[in-house]
Short mmCIF file of C-alpha atoms in Angstrom, two decimals:
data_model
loop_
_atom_site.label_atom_id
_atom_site.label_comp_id
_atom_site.label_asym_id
_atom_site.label_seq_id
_atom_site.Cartn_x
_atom_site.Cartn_y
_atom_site.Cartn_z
CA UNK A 57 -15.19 18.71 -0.48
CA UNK A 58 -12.82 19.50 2.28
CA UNK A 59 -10.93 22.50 2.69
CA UNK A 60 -7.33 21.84 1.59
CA UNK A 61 -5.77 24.89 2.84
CA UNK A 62 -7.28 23.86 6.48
CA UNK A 63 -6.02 20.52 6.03
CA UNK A 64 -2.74 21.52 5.23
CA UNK A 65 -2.74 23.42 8.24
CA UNK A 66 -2.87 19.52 10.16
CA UNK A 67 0.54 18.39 9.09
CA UNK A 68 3.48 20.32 11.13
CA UNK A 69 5.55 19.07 8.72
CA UNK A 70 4.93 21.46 5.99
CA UNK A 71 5.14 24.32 7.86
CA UNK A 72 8.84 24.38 6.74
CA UNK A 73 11.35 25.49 4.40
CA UNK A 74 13.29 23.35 2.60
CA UNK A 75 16.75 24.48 0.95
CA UNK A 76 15.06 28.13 1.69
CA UNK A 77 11.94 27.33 -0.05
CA UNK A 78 8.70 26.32 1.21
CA UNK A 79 7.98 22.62 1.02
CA UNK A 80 5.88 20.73 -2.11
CA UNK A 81 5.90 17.53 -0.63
CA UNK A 82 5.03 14.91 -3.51
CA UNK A 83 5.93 11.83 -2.47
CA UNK A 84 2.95 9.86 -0.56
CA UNK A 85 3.03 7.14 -2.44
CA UNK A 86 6.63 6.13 -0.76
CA UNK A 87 4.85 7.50 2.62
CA UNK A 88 2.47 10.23 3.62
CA UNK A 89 2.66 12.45 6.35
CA UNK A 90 1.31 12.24 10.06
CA UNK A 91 -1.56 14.91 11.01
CA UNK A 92 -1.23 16.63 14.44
CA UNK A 93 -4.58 14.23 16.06
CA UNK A 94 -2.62 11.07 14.99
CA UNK A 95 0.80 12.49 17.06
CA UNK A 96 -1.42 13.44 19.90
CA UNK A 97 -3.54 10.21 19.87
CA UNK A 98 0.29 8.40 20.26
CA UNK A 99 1.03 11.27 23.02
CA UNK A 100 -1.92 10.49 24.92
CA UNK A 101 -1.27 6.77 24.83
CA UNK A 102 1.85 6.93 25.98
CA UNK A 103 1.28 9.06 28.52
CA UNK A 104 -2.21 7.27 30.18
CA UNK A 105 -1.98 4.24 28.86
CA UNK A 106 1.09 2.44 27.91
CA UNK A 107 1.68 -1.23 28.89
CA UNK A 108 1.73 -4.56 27.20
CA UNK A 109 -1.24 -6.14 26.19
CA UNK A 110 -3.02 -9.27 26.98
CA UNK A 111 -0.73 -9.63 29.64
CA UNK A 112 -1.58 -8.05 33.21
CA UNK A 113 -4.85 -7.33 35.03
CA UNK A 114 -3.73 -3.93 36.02
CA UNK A 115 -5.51 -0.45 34.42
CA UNK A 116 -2.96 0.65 32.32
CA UNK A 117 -2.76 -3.02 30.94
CA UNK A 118 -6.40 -3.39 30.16
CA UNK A 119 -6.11 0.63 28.96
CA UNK A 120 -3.67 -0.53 26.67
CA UNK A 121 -5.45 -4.17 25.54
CA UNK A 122 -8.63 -1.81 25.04
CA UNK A 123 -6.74 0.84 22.85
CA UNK A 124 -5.34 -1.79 20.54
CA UNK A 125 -8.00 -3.90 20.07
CA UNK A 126 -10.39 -1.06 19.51
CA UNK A 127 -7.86 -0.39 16.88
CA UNK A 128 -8.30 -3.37 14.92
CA UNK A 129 -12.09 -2.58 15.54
CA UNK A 130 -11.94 0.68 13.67
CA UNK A 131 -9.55 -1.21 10.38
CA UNK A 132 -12.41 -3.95 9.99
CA UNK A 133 -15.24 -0.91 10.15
CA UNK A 134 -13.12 1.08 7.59
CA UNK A 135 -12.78 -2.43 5.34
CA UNK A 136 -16.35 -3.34 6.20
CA UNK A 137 -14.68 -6.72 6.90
CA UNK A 138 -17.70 -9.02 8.61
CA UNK A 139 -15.24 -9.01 12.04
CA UNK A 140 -12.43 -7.34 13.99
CA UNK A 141 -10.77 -10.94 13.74
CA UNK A 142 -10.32 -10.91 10.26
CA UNK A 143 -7.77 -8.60 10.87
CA UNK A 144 -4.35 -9.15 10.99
CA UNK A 145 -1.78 -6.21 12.47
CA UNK A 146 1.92 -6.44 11.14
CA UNK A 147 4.64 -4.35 10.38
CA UNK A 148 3.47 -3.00 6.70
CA UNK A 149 1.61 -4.43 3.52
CA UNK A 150 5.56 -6.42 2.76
CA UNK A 151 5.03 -8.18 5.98
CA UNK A 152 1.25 -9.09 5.38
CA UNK A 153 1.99 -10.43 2.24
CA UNK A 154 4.83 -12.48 3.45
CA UNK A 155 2.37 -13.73 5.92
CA UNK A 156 0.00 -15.16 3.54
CA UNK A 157 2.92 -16.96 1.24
CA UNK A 158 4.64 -18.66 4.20
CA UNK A 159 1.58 -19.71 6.30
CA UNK A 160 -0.65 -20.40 3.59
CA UNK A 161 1.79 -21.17 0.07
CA UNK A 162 4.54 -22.69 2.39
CA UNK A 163 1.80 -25.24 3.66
CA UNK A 164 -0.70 -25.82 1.48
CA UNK A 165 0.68 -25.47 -2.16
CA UNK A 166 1.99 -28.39 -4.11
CA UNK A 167 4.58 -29.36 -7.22
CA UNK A 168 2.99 -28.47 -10.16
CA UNK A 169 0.37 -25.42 -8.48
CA UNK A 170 0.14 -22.24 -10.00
CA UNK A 171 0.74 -18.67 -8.76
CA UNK A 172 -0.42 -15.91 -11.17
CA UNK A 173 1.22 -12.60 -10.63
CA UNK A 174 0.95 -9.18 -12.34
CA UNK A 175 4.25 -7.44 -13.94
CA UNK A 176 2.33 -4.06 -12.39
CA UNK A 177 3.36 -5.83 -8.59
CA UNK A 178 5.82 -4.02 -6.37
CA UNK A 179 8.66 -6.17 -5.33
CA UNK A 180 6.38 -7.29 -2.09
CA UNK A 181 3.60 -9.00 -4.01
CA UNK A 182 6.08 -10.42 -6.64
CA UNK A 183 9.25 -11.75 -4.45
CA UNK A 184 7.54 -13.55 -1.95
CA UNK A 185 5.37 -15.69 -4.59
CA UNK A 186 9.13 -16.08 -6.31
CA UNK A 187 10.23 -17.55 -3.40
CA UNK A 188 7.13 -20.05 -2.70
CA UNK A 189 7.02 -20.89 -6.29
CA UNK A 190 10.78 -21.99 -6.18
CA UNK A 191 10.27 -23.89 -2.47
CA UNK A 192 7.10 -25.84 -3.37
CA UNK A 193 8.33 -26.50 -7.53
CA UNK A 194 5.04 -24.58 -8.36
CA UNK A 195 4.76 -22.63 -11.28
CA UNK A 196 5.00 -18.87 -11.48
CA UNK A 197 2.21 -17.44 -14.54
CA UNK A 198 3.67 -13.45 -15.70
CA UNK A 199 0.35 -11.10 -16.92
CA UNK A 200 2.08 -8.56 -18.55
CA UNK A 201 0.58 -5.35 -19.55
CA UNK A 202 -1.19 -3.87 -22.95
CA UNK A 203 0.65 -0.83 -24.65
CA UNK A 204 -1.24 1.74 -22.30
CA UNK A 205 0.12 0.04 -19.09
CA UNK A 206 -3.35 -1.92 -17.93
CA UNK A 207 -3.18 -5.52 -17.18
CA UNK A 208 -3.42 -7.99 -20.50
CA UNK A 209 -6.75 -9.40 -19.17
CA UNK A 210 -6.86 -12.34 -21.97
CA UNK A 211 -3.27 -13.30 -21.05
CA UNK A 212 -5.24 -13.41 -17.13
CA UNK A 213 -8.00 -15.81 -18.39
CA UNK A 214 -5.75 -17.78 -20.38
CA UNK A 215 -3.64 -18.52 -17.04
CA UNK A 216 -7.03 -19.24 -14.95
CA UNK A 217 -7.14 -22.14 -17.91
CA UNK A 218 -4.37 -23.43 -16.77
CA UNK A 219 -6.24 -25.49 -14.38
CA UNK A 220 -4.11 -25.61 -11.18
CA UNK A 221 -4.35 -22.26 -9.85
CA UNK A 222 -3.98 -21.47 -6.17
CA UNK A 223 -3.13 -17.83 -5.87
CA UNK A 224 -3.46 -14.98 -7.72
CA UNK A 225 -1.32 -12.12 -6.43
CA UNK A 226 -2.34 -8.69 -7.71
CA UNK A 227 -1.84 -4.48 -6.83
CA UNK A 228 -5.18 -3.06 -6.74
CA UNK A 229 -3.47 0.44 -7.84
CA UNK A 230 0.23 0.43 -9.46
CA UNK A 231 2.77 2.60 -7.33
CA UNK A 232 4.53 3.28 -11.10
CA UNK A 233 1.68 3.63 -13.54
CA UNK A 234 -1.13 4.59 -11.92
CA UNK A 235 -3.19 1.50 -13.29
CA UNK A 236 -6.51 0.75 -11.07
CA UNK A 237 -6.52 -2.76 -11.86
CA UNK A 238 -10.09 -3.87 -12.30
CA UNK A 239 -10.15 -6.04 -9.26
CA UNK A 240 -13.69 -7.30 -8.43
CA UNK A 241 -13.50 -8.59 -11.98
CA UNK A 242 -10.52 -10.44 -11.29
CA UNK A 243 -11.34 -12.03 -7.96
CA UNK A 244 -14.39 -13.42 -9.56
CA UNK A 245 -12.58 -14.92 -12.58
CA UNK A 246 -10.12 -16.33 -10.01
CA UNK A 247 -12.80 -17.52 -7.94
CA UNK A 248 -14.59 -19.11 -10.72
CA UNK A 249 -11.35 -21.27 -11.49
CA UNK A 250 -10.74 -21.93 -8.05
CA UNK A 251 -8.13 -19.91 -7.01
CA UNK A 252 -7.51 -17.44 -4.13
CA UNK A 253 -7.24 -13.79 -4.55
CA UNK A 254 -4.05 -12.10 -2.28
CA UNK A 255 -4.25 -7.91 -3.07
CA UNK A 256 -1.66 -5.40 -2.64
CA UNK A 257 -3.64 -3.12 -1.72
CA UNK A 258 -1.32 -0.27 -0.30
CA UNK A 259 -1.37 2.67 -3.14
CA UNK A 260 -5.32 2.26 -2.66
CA UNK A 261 -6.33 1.74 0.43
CA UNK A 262 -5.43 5.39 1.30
CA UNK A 263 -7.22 7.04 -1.20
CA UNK A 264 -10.36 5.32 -1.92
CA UNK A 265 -13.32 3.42 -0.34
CA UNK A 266 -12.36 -0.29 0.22
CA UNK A 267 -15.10 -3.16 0.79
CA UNK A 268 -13.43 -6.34 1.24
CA UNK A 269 -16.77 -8.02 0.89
CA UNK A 270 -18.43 -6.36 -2.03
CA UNK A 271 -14.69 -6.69 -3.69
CA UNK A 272 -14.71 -10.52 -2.48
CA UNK A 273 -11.22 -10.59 -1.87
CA UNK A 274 -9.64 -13.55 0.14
CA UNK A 275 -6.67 -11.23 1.41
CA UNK A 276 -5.62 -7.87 1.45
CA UNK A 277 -2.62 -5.62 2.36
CA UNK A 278 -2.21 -2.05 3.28
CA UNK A 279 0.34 0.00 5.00
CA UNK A 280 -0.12 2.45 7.80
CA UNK A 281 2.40 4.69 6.97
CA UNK A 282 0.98 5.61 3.40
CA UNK A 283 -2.42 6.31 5.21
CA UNK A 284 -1.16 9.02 7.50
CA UNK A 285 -0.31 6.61 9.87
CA UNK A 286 2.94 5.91 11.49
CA UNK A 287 5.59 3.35 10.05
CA UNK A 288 6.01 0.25 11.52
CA UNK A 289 2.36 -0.73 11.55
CA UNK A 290 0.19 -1.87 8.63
CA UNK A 291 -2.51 -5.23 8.25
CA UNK A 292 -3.31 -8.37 6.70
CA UNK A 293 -7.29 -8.83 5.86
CA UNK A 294 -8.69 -12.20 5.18
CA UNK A 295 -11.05 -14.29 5.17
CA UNK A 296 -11.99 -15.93 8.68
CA UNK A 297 -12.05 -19.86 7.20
CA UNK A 298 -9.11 -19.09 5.10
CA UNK A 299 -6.72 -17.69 8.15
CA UNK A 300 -8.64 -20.15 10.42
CA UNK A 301 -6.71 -22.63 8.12
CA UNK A 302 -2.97 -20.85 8.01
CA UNK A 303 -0.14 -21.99 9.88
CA UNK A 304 1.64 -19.34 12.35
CA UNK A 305 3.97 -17.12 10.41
CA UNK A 306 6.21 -16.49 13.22
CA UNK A 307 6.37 -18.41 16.82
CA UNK A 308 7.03 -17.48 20.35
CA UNK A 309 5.09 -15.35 22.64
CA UNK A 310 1.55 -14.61 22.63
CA UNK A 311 0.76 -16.95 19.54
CA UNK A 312 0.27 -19.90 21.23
CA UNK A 313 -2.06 -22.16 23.36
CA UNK A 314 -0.56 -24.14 25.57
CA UNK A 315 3.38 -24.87 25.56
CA UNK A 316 4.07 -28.19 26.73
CA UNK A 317 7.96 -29.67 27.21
CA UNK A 318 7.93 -30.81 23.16
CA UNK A 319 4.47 -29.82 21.85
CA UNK A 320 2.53 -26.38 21.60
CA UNK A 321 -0.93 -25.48 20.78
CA UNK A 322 -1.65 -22.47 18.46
CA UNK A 323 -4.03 -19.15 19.67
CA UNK A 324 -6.84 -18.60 17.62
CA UNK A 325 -6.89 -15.88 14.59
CA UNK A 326 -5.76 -13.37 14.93
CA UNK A 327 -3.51 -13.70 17.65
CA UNK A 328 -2.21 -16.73 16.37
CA UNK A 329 -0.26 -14.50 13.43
CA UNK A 330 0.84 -11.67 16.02
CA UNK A 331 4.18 -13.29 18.37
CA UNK A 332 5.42 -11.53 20.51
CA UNK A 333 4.70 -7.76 21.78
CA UNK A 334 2.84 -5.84 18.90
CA UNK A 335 3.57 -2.40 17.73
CA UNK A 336 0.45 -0.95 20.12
CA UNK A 337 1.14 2.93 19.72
CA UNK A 338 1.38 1.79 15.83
CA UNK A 339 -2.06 -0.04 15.78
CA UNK A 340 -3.35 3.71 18.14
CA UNK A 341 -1.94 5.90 15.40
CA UNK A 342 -3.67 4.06 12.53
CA UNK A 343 -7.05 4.18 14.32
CA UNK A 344 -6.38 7.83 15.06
CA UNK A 345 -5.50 8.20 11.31
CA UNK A 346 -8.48 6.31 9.84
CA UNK A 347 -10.44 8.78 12.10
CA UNK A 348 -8.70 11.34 10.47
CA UNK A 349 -9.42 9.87 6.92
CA UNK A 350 -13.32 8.85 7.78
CA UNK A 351 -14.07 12.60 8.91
CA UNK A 352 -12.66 13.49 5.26
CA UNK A 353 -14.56 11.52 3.56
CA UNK A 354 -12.34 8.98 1.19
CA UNK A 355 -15.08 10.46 -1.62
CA UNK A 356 -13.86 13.57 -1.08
CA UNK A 357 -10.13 12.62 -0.87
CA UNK A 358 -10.65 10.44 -3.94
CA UNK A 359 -12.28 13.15 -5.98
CA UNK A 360 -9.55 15.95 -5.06
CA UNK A 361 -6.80 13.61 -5.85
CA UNK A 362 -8.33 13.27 -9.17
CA UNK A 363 -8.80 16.99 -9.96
CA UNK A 364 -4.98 17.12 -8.59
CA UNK A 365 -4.23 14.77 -11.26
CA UNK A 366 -6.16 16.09 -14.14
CA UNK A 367 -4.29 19.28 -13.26
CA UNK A 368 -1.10 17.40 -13.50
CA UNK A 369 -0.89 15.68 -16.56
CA UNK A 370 -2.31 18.71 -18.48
CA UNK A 371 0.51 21.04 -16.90
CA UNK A 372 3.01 18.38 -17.29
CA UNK A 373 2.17 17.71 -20.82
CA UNK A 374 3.27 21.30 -21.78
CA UNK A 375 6.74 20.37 -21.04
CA UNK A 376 9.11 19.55 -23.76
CA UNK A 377 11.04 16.36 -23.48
CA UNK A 378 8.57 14.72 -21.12
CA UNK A 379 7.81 11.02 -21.09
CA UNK A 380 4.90 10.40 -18.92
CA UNK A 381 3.88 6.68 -17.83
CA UNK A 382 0.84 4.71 -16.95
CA UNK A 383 -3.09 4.94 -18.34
CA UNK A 384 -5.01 8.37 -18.58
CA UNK A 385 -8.03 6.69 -16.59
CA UNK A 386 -8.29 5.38 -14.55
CA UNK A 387 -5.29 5.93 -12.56
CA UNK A 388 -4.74 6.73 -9.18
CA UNK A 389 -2.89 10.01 -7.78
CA UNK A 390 0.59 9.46 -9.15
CA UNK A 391 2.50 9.92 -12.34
CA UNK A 392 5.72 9.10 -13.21
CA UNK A 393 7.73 10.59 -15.74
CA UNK A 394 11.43 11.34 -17.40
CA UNK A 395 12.80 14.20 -18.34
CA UNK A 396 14.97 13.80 -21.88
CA UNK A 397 17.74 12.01 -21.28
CA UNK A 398 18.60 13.47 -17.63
CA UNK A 399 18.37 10.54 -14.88
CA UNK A 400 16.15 10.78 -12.43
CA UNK A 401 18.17 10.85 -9.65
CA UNK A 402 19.92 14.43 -11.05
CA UNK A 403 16.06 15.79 -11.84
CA UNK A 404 15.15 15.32 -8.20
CA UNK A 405 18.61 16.75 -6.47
CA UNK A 406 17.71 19.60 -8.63
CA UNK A 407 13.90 19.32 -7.74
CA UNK A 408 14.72 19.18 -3.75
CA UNK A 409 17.00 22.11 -4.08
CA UNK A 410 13.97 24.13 -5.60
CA UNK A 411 12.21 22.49 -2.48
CA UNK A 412 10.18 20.03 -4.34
CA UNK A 413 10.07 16.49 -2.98
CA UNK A 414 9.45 13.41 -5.74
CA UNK A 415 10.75 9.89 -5.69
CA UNK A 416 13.65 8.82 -7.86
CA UNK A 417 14.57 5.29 -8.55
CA UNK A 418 12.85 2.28 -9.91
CA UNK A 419 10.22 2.44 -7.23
CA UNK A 420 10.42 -1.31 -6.19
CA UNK A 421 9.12 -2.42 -9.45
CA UNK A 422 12.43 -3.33 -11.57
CA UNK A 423 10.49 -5.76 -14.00
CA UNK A 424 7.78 -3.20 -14.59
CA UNK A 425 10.53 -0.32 -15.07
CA UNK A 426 12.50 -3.31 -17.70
CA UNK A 427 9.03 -2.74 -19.77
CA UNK A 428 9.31 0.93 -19.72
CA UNK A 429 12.90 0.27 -20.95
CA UNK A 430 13.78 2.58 -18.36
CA UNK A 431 16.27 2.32 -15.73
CA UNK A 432 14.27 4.33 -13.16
CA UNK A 433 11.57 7.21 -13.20
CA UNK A 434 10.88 10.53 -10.91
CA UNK A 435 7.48 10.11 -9.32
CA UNK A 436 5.11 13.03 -8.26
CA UNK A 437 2.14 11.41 -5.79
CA UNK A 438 -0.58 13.38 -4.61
CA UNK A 439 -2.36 13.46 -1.42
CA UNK A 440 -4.91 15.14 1.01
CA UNK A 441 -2.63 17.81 1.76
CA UNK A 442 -1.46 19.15 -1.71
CA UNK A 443 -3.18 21.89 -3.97
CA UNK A 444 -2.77 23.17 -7.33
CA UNK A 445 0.19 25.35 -6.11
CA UNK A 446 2.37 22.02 -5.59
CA UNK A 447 1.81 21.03 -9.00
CA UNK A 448 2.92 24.65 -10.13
CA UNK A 449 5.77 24.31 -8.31
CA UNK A 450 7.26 20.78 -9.97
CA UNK A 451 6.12 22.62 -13.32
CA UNK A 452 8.36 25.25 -12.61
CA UNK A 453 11.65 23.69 -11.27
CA UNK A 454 11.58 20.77 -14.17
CA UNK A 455 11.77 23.73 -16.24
CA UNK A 456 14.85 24.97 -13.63
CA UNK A 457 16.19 21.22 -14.31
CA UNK A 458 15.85 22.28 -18.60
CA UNK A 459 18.09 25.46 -17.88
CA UNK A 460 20.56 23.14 -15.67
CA UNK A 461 21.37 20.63 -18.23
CA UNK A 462 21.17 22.86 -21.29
#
């Protein structure tokens, strides 16, 4: 187990006061913060290295080729995907997703397909299937959820029946409930029928060990920014015959062969997905960060977060008027809650002003927040960074928020 304290001491960011209070940051599930090795692996780039890549001859051009493609190096070790080229850089897990509706759906679905999707799915694995469902006249298959928020795995199977399957388009960890959605079971159920497995991987990525192969997953999504990374830079994984078989998602620069007056030719994967100039200090900070994570241990940082959110629910629990969402176990490092009848939005002014940071709203999930009946929730996300004395903290200003509203 690491030293949290230590760790804590990485992250500039909480050496602050907010509203004259020290910070308790809780909200990594919207995004994490950036450790001091990640900013000075960016630093460093930018000041020995920075050029475009796959462009000039000169040293800082090859410096900079070499620092990004050693970068997608280190995100297919971390995935144990078979090969650096079954990786994919874009701007976040939204854009990878989008990636695999429009050059794969857009292309190769048909009237009368099916796309299963999960009420659990954050806007980005639910809109874009939405959209290619409507385009192509396929048909768009709802599993909804059992009273204790996991995924109604008969309704799943039932769907899989169905026959004409081509996707199934599914959060490995909910960024409302919690729910760890039993995914190697899916993705063979969905192979078995014939369909292709895309996962939203991006609340569990960060916080757990990943094997695309063992999991057999066709694609999956993550963002950088939720991984102690910097924004602006996440990837797509898949499967090398699968993107071999995609259609460019964007066009222009770098993604092609040869450009002739009427007719161009297409790069191969993965540069055939990645137009124009990538976000290179992006793809530097996320190797730097994945360093960051690997010396860890994602066992460890798996195993604290759970401790973190034993502590949580118990603590919370003793709260009068609490409604808290999502499975006991297994769940990942979050919980969302409400507070009476106060909105959330009120509970986390108050919370901020105590110098508590959770997220208010309905998270990107309205369908999943329709089930809850609720307009929106607070959310309290735990990372590598928080302790015991965070959770104390939210315990204490919800009861500040009790005394507020009477």
């Amino acid at each position: 187990m690491f030293d949290v304290k230590k760790v804590k001491q990485d992250f500039p960011i909480l050496n602050q006061e907010v509203n004259g209070k020290p910070i308790a940051y809780l909200d990594s599930a919207a995004s994490s913060h950036i450790p001091k090795p990640v900013m000075d692996a960016m630093t460093r780039y930018y000041e020995y290295a920075h050029s475009n890549v796959h462009r000039g001859v000169h040293t800082l051009g090859e410096r900079a080729t070499s620092a990004y493609e050693g970068a997608r190096e280190k995100v297919a070790r971390f995935l144990n995907a078979p090969a650096p080229e079954n990786i994919v850089f874009t701007r976040g897990a939204t854009e990878a997703i989008n990636l695999v509706a429009y050059a794969l759906g857009l292309h190769q679905f048909e009237e009368g397909d099916g796309i299963v999707v999960t009420l659990l799915e954050h806007h980005a694995n639910l809109v874009p299937w939405q959209q290619i469902a409507k385009l192509k006249k396929a048909k768009l298959y709802m599993v909804e959820l059992l009273e204790d928020g996991t995924l109604n795995m008969e309704q799943y199977r039932s769907h899989l029946k169905t026959g004409k399957i081509k996707m199934v388009a599914v959060s490995h960890a909910s960024n409302v409930l919690g729910t760890i959605t039993p995914i190697k079971e899916i993705v063979r159920e969905a192979h078995e029928a014939g369909a292709l497995v895309c996962v939203d991987a991006a609340q569990s990525v960060p916080h757990m060990p990943i094997d695309v192969q063992d999991l057999d997953v066709d694609f999956l999504a993550a963002s950088g920014h939720k991984m102690l990374g910097p924004t602006g830079i996440g990837f797509l994984y898949g499967k090398g015959h699968l993107l071999e078989q995609m259609e460019p998602f964007q066009l222009g620069g770098s993604m092609i062969g040869l450009v002739d007056y009427y007719e161009s030719t297409w790069a191969e994967v993965p540069a055939r997905f990645e137009a124009g100039t990538p976000n290179i200090v992006g793809a530097v900070g996320l190797a730097a960060a994945i360093d960051y994570l690997t010396d860890l241990g994602l066992e460890n940082i798996e195993r604290h977060e759970q401790e973190l959110l034993t502590y949580a629910w118990e603590r919370l629990s003793g709260i009068e008027g609490i409604e808290m969402y999502g499975p006991r176990s297994p769940r990942t490092g979050l919980i969302s809650f409400n507070l009476y009848h106060i909105h959330p939005h009120d509970v986390s002014t108050i919370l901020d002003a105590e110098g508590v940071a959770v997220r208010a709203g309905h998270h990107c999930a309205q369908p999943l927040h329709r089930w809850l009946h609720v307009p929106a929730t607070n959310r309290a996300s735990f990372y590598v960074y928080n302790e015991k004395e965070d959770i104390d903290r939210l315990v204490a200003a919800l009861q500040r928020v009790k005394e507020v509203f009477g």
